[in-house]
Amino acid sequence: MASFDGCTDPRLKQVMQSLTRHLHAFIRDVRLTEKEWEAGIGFLTAAGHITDDKRQEFVLLSDVFGASMQTIAVNNEAQGNATEATVFGPFFVEDAPRIPIGGDIAGGATGQPCWIEGTVTDLAGHPVPNARIEVWEADEDGFYDVQYTDARVAGRAYLYSDAEGKYAFWGLTPTPYPIPHDGPVGQLLASVGRSPVRASHLHFMVTAPSLRTLVTHIFVEGDPQLAIGDSVFGVKDSLIKRFEPQAPGTPTPDGRDLDSVGWARTRFDIVLAPADA
Ligand code: BEZ
Ligand code: FE
């Protein structure tokens, strides 16, 4: 502990001393053996080897420890009825296509079409026009576009809320899928008997001037994976939404004919907190 006493950055000193205290307490608590220490170093080395600009095994490790959600919790203090945040995940990309309100994010991704609509408001209930809404999701086989090798752009887009803060788009009814589990984190989950599967979800990132950026998802009410558990602890009750399957013959909001495939609809009203001062 004293080796950090001379650190002139008070925050760095606090973080390093606390980390040291907890790390030593952990080693004493489990009486860590030298073989286990070596296995730990081997694990971290393997995580480093598989990590590149597309694959981030350390973030995955943080996710399956619940450390990502804990960090989100301490940094997104509840404010009024602001929509809760959850994990970002590794599958957001910057250059998604823009769609108009009512557009379709599928871009060829397979799955049951789903109409998603809602509003963006602030804590006082005032509409937030022109909020930028990024959405992304896996296809029905459980893969994001970036997990395919053919450079497709599918299951992602961004749009802006209208003058009344309203938005709507076509997406896909989400289905459960596993986090990447072909590396050291997957081996870790297998050795402790944990599933890599995430509860079905659709990602959102919502930004608007002077308001706190919201990174979140919506989950599917009734998804059996909700009871089994989400491998990265991302579920919040407030984010579980009813995805209503529509009876054949029900007209779609924009006249699109989906009788042969069926469709669903859901509503997600987004409330943004003020940006931190
Ligand atoms: C995801 O939802 O995309 C995700 C989140 C955490 C780890 C892996 C994937
Ligand atoms: Fe995801």
Coordinates of C-alpha atoms and ligand atoms in Angstrom, one line a residue:
M1 CA 0.0 0.0 0.0
A2 CA 2.8 2.4 1.0
S3 CA 4.5 1.9 -2.4
F4 CA 1.7 4.2 -3.9
D5 CA 2.0 6.9 -1.2
G6 CA 4.2 9.1 -3.4
C7 CA 1.7 9.0 -6.3
T8 CA 0.8 12.7 -7.0
D9 CA -2.5 11.9 -8.8
P10 CA -4.9 11.4 -5.9
R11 CA -7.4 9.4 -8.0
L12 CA -4.8 7.0 -9.4
K13 CA -3.4 6.6 -5.8
Q14 CA -6.9 5.7 -4.5
V15 CA -7.6 3.2 -7.3
M16 CA -4.2 1.5 -7.0
Q17 CA -4.3 1.2 -3.2
S18 CA -7.9 -0.1 -3.2
L19 CA -7.1 -2.6 -6.0
T20 CA -4.0 -3.8 -4.0
R21 CA -6.1 -4.2 -0.8
H22 CA -8.8 -6.2 -2.5
L23 CA -6.4 -8.3 -4.5
H24 CA -4.3 -9.3 -1.5
A25 CA -7.5 -10.0 0.5
F26 CA -8.7 -12.3 -2.3
I27 CA -5.4 -14.2 -2.4
R28 CA -5.5 -14.7 1.4
D29 CA -9.2 -15.5 1.4
V30 CA -8.9 -18.4 -1.1
R31 CA -5.3 -19.3 -0.1
L32 CA -4.4 -19.1 -3.8
T33 CA -2.0 -21.9 -4.7
E34 CA 1.0 -21.3 -7.0
K35 CA -0.6 -23.6 -9.6
E36 CA -3.7 -21.5 -9.5
W37 CA -1.7 -18.3 -9.8
E38 CA -0.1 -19.8 -12.9
A39 CA -3.4 -20.8 -14.4
G40 CA -4.7 -17.2 -13.8
I41 CA -1.7 -15.8 -15.7
G42 CA -2.2 -18.4 -18.4
F43 CA -5.9 -17.3 -18.7
L44 CA -5.0 -13.6 -19.0
T45 CA -2.3 -14.4 -21.6
A46 CA -4.8 -16.4 -23.7
A47 CA -7.3 -13.5 -23.4
G48 CA -4.6 -11.2 -24.7
H49 CA -3.8 -13.5 -27.6
I50 CA -7.3 -13.7 -28.9
T51 CA -8.0 -10.0 -28.5
D52 CA -7.6 -7.8 -31.6
D53 CA -9.5 -4.8 -33.1
K54 CA -12.6 -7.0 -33.6
R55 CA -12.5 -9.3 -30.6
Q56 CA -12.2 -7.9 -27.1
E57 CA -11.9 -10.8 -24.6
F58 CA -11.2 -8.6 -21.6
V59 CA -14.5 -6.8 -22.0
L60 CA -16.2 -10.1 -22.3
L61 CA -14.5 -11.2 -19.1
S62 CA -15.7 -8.0 -17.4
D63 CA -19.2 -8.7 -18.7
V64 CA -19.4 -12.3 -17.4
F65 CA -18.1 -11.2 -14.0
G66 CA -20.9 -8.6 -13.8
A67 CA -18.2 -6.0 -13.6
S68 CA -19.5 -4.2 -16.6
M69 CA -23.0 -3.9 -15.1
Q70 CA -21.6 -2.9 -11.8
T71 CA -19.6 -0.1 -13.5
I72 CA -22.8 1.0 -15.3
A73 CA -24.7 1.0 -12.0
V74 CA -22.2 3.3 -10.3
N75 CA -22.1 5.7 -13.2
N76 CA -25.8 5.9 -14.1
E77 CA -27.4 6.9 -10.9
A78 CA -31.2 6.6 -11.0
Q79 CA -32.8 9.9 -11.9
G80 CA -36.6 10.1 -11.7
N81 CA -38.1 7.8 -14.2
A82 CA -35.1 7.9 -16.6
T83 CA -34.8 4.7 -18.6
E84 CA -32.2 2.3 -17.1
A85 CA -28.9 1.6 -18.8
T86 CA -27.4 -1.8 -19.5
V87 CA -24.3 -3.3 -21.2
F88 CA -23.0 -2.0 -24.5
G89 CA -21.7 -5.3 -25.8
P90 CA -19.1 -5.7 -28.6
F91 CA -21.3 -5.4 -31.7
F92 CA -22.0 -1.7 -32.1
V93 CA -20.4 -0.2 -35.2
E94 CA -20.1 3.5 -36.0
D95 CA -21.2 3.6 -39.7
A96 CA -24.7 2.1 -39.6
P97 CA -27.1 3.3 -42.3
R98 CA -29.6 6.0 -41.5
I99 CA -33.2 5.1 -41.9
P100 CA -36.3 7.4 -41.9
I101 CA -38.9 7.0 -39.2
G102 CA -40.8 3.9 -40.2
G103 CA -37.8 2.5 -42.0
D104 CA -36.4 -1.1 -41.7
I105 CA -33.2 -2.0 -40.0
A106 CA -33.1 -5.6 -41.2
G107 CA -31.1 -5.0 -44.4
G108 CA -31.6 -8.7 -45.2
A109 CA -31.1 -10.1 -41.6
T110 CA -33.6 -13.0 -41.1
G111 CA -36.2 -13.1 -38.4
Q112 CA -39.8 -12.2 -37.7
P113 CA -40.5 -8.5 -38.6
C114 CA -41.3 -6.4 -35.6
W115 CA -42.7 -2.9 -35.5
I116 CA -41.0 -0.9 -32.7
E117 CA -42.3 2.5 -31.7
G118 CA -42.1 4.9 -28.9
T119 CA -41.2 8.4 -27.7
V120 CA -38.1 10.1 -26.4
T121 CA -38.8 12.5 -23.5
D122 CA -36.9 14.2 -20.8
L123 CA -37.6 13.7 -17.0
A124 CA -40.3 16.4 -17.1
G125 CA -42.1 14.5 -20.0
H126 CA -41.2 17.0 -22.6
P127 CA -40.6 15.5 -26.0
V128 CA -37.0 15.3 -27.2
P129 CA -37.0 16.0 -31.0
N130 CA -34.1 15.0 -33.1
A131 CA -32.7 12.5 -30.6
R132 CA -30.3 10.2 -32.4
I133 CA -31.4 6.6 -31.9
E134 CA -28.9 3.8 -32.8
V135 CA -30.4 0.3 -32.9
W136 CA -28.7 -3.0 -33.5
E137 CA -29.6 -6.7 -33.0
A138 CA -28.7 -10.3 -34.0
D139 CA -30.5 -12.2 -36.7
E140 CA -32.7 -15.2 -35.9
D141 CA -29.6 -17.4 -36.1
G142 CA -28.1 -15.4 -33.2
F143 CA -25.4 -13.6 -35.2
Y144 CA -24.7 -9.9 -35.7
D145 CA -23.8 -8.8 -39.2
V146 CA -20.1 -8.2 -38.1
Q147 CA -19.9 -11.9 -37.1
Y148 CA -20.2 -12.9 -40.8
T149 CA -17.2 -12.7 -43.0
D150 CA -19.0 -11.1 -46.0
A151 CA -19.0 -7.5 -44.9
R152 CA -22.8 -7.3 -44.8
V153 CA -24.5 -4.5 -43.0
A154 CA -27.8 -5.9 -41.5
G155 CA -29.8 -5.6 -38.3
R156 CA -28.5 -2.1 -37.5
A157 CA -29.4 1.5 -38.3
Y158 CA -29.9 4.9 -36.8
L159 CA -32.8 7.3 -37.0
Y160 CA -33.9 10.6 -35.4
S161 CA -37.0 11.2 -33.3
D162 CA -39.5 13.6 -34.9
A163 CA -40.7 17.0 -33.7
E164 CA -42.9 15.4 -31.1
G165 CA -40.2 13.0 -29.9
K166 CA -41.8 10.1 -31.6
Y167 CA -39.9 7.3 -33.4
A168 CA -40.8 4.0 -35.1
F169 CA -39.0 1.4 -37.2
W170 CA -39.1 -2.1 -38.4
G171 CA -36.7 -4.5 -36.7
L172 CA -36.8 -8.2 -35.9
T173 CA -38.3 -9.9 -32.9
P174 CA -35.1 -10.7 -30.9
T175 CA -34.1 -14.3 -30.2
P176 CA -31.6 -15.6 -27.6
Y177 CA -28.0 -16.1 -28.7
P178 CA -24.6 -16.9 -27.0
I179 CA -21.9 -14.4 -26.4
P180 CA -18.7 -15.4 -28.3
H181 CA -17.6 -18.5 -26.4
D182 CA -14.9 -20.0 -28.5
G183 CA -12.1 -18.4 -26.4
P184 CA -10.9 -18.4 -22.8
V185 CA -14.0 -16.8 -21.5
G186 CA -16.1 -19.5 -23.1
Q187 CA -13.9 -22.1 -21.5
L188 CA -14.2 -20.4 -18.2
L189 CA -18.0 -20.5 -18.4
A190 CA -18.0 -24.1 -19.4
S191 CA -15.7 -25.1 -16.6
V192 CA -18.0 -23.5 -14.0
G193 CA -21.2 -24.9 -15.6
R194 CA -22.5 -21.5 -16.8
S195 CA -24.3 -20.9 -20.1
P196 CA -23.0 -18.2 -22.5
V197 CA -26.6 -17.5 -23.7
R198 CA -28.0 -14.0 -23.4
A199 CA -31.7 -13.2 -23.0
S200 CA -33.3 -12.0 -26.3
H201 CA -32.7 -8.3 -26.7
L202 CA -32.5 -5.3 -29.1
H203 CA -29.8 -2.7 -28.4
F204 CA -30.4 1.0 -28.3
M205 CA -28.1 4.0 -27.9
V206 CA -29.8 7.3 -27.6
T207 CA -28.1 10.7 -27.7
A208 CA -29.4 14.2 -27.5
P209 CA -27.8 17.5 -26.6
S210 CA -27.7 18.3 -22.8
L211 CA -29.1 14.8 -22.0
R212 CA -27.3 11.8 -20.6
T213 CA -26.4 9.3 -23.4
L214 CA -28.5 6.2 -22.8
V215 CA -27.0 2.8 -23.8
T216 CA -29.6 0.1 -23.2
H217 CA -31.6 -2.8 -24.6
I218 CA -35.2 -4.0 -24.5
F219 CA -35.9 -7.6 -23.6
V220 CA -38.8 -9.9 -24.6
E221 CA -41.4 -10.6 -22.0
G222 CA -41.9 -14.4 -21.8
D223 CA -38.5 -15.3 -23.1
P224 CA -37.6 -18.5 -21.2
Q225 CA -34.0 -17.3 -21.1
L226 CA -35.1 -14.5 -18.7
A227 CA -35.8 -17.2 -16.0
I228 CA -32.6 -19.2 -16.8
G229 CA -30.5 -16.0 -16.6
D230 CA -28.6 -13.6 -18.9
S231 CA -24.9 -14.5 -19.2
V232 CA -23.8 -10.9 -18.7
F233 CA -26.4 -9.8 -16.0
G234 CA -27.8 -7.2 -18.3
V235 CA -31.5 -7.6 -17.6
K236 CA -33.5 -4.9 -15.7
D237 CA -37.2 -5.5 -15.1
S238 CA -38.1 -2.1 -16.5
L239 CA -36.5 -3.1 -19.8
I240 CA -38.7 -6.2 -20.4
K241 CA -41.3 -5.3 -23.0
R242 CA -44.3 -7.2 -24.4
F243 CA -43.7 -8.1 -28.0
E244 CA -47.2 -8.7 -29.3
P245 CA -47.5 -11.3 -32.1
Q246 CA -50.1 -9.9 -34.5
A247 CA -53.0 -12.2 -35.8
P248 CA -52.9 -12.9 -39.5
G249 CA -54.7 -10.2 -41.4
T250 CA -53.9 -7.5 -38.9
P251 CA -53.0 -4.5 -41.0
T252 CA -49.4 -3.2 -40.5
P253 CA -48.9 0.4 -39.5
D254 CA -47.5 1.3 -42.9
G255 CA -49.5 -1.0 -45.2
R256 CA -46.7 -3.5 -45.6
D257 CA -48.1 -7.0 -46.4
L258 CA -46.6 -9.4 -43.9
D259 CA -49.4 -12.0 -43.8
S260 CA -47.2 -14.7 -45.2
V261 CA -44.5 -14.3 -42.5
G262 CA -46.4 -12.8 -39.5
W263 CA -45.2 -9.9 -37.5
A264 CA -45.1 -8.5 -34.0
R265 CA -45.1 -5.1 -32.4
T266 CA -43.7 -3.5 -29.3
R267 CA -43.5 -0.1 -27.6
F268 CA -40.5 1.4 -25.9
D269 CA -40.8 4.9 -24.4
I270 CA -37.4 6.3 -23.7
V271 CA -36.8 8.9 -20.9
L272 CA -33.4 10.6 -20.9
A273 CA -31.8 12.1 -17.7
P274 CA -30.0 15.4 -17.9
A275 CA -26.3 15.2 -18.7
D276 CA -24.0 15.3 -15.7
A277 CA -23.0 18.8 -15.0
Ligands
BEZ1 C1 -24.4 -8.2 -26.7 O1 -25.5 -8.1 -26.3 O2 -24.2 -7.9 -27.9 C2 -23.2 -8.7 -25.9 C3 -23.1 -8.1 -24.6 C4 -22.0 -8.5 -23.8 C5 -21.1 -9.5 -24.3 C6 -21.3 -10.0 -25.5 C7 -22.4 -9.6 -26.3
FE2 FE -26.5 -8.1 -28.1

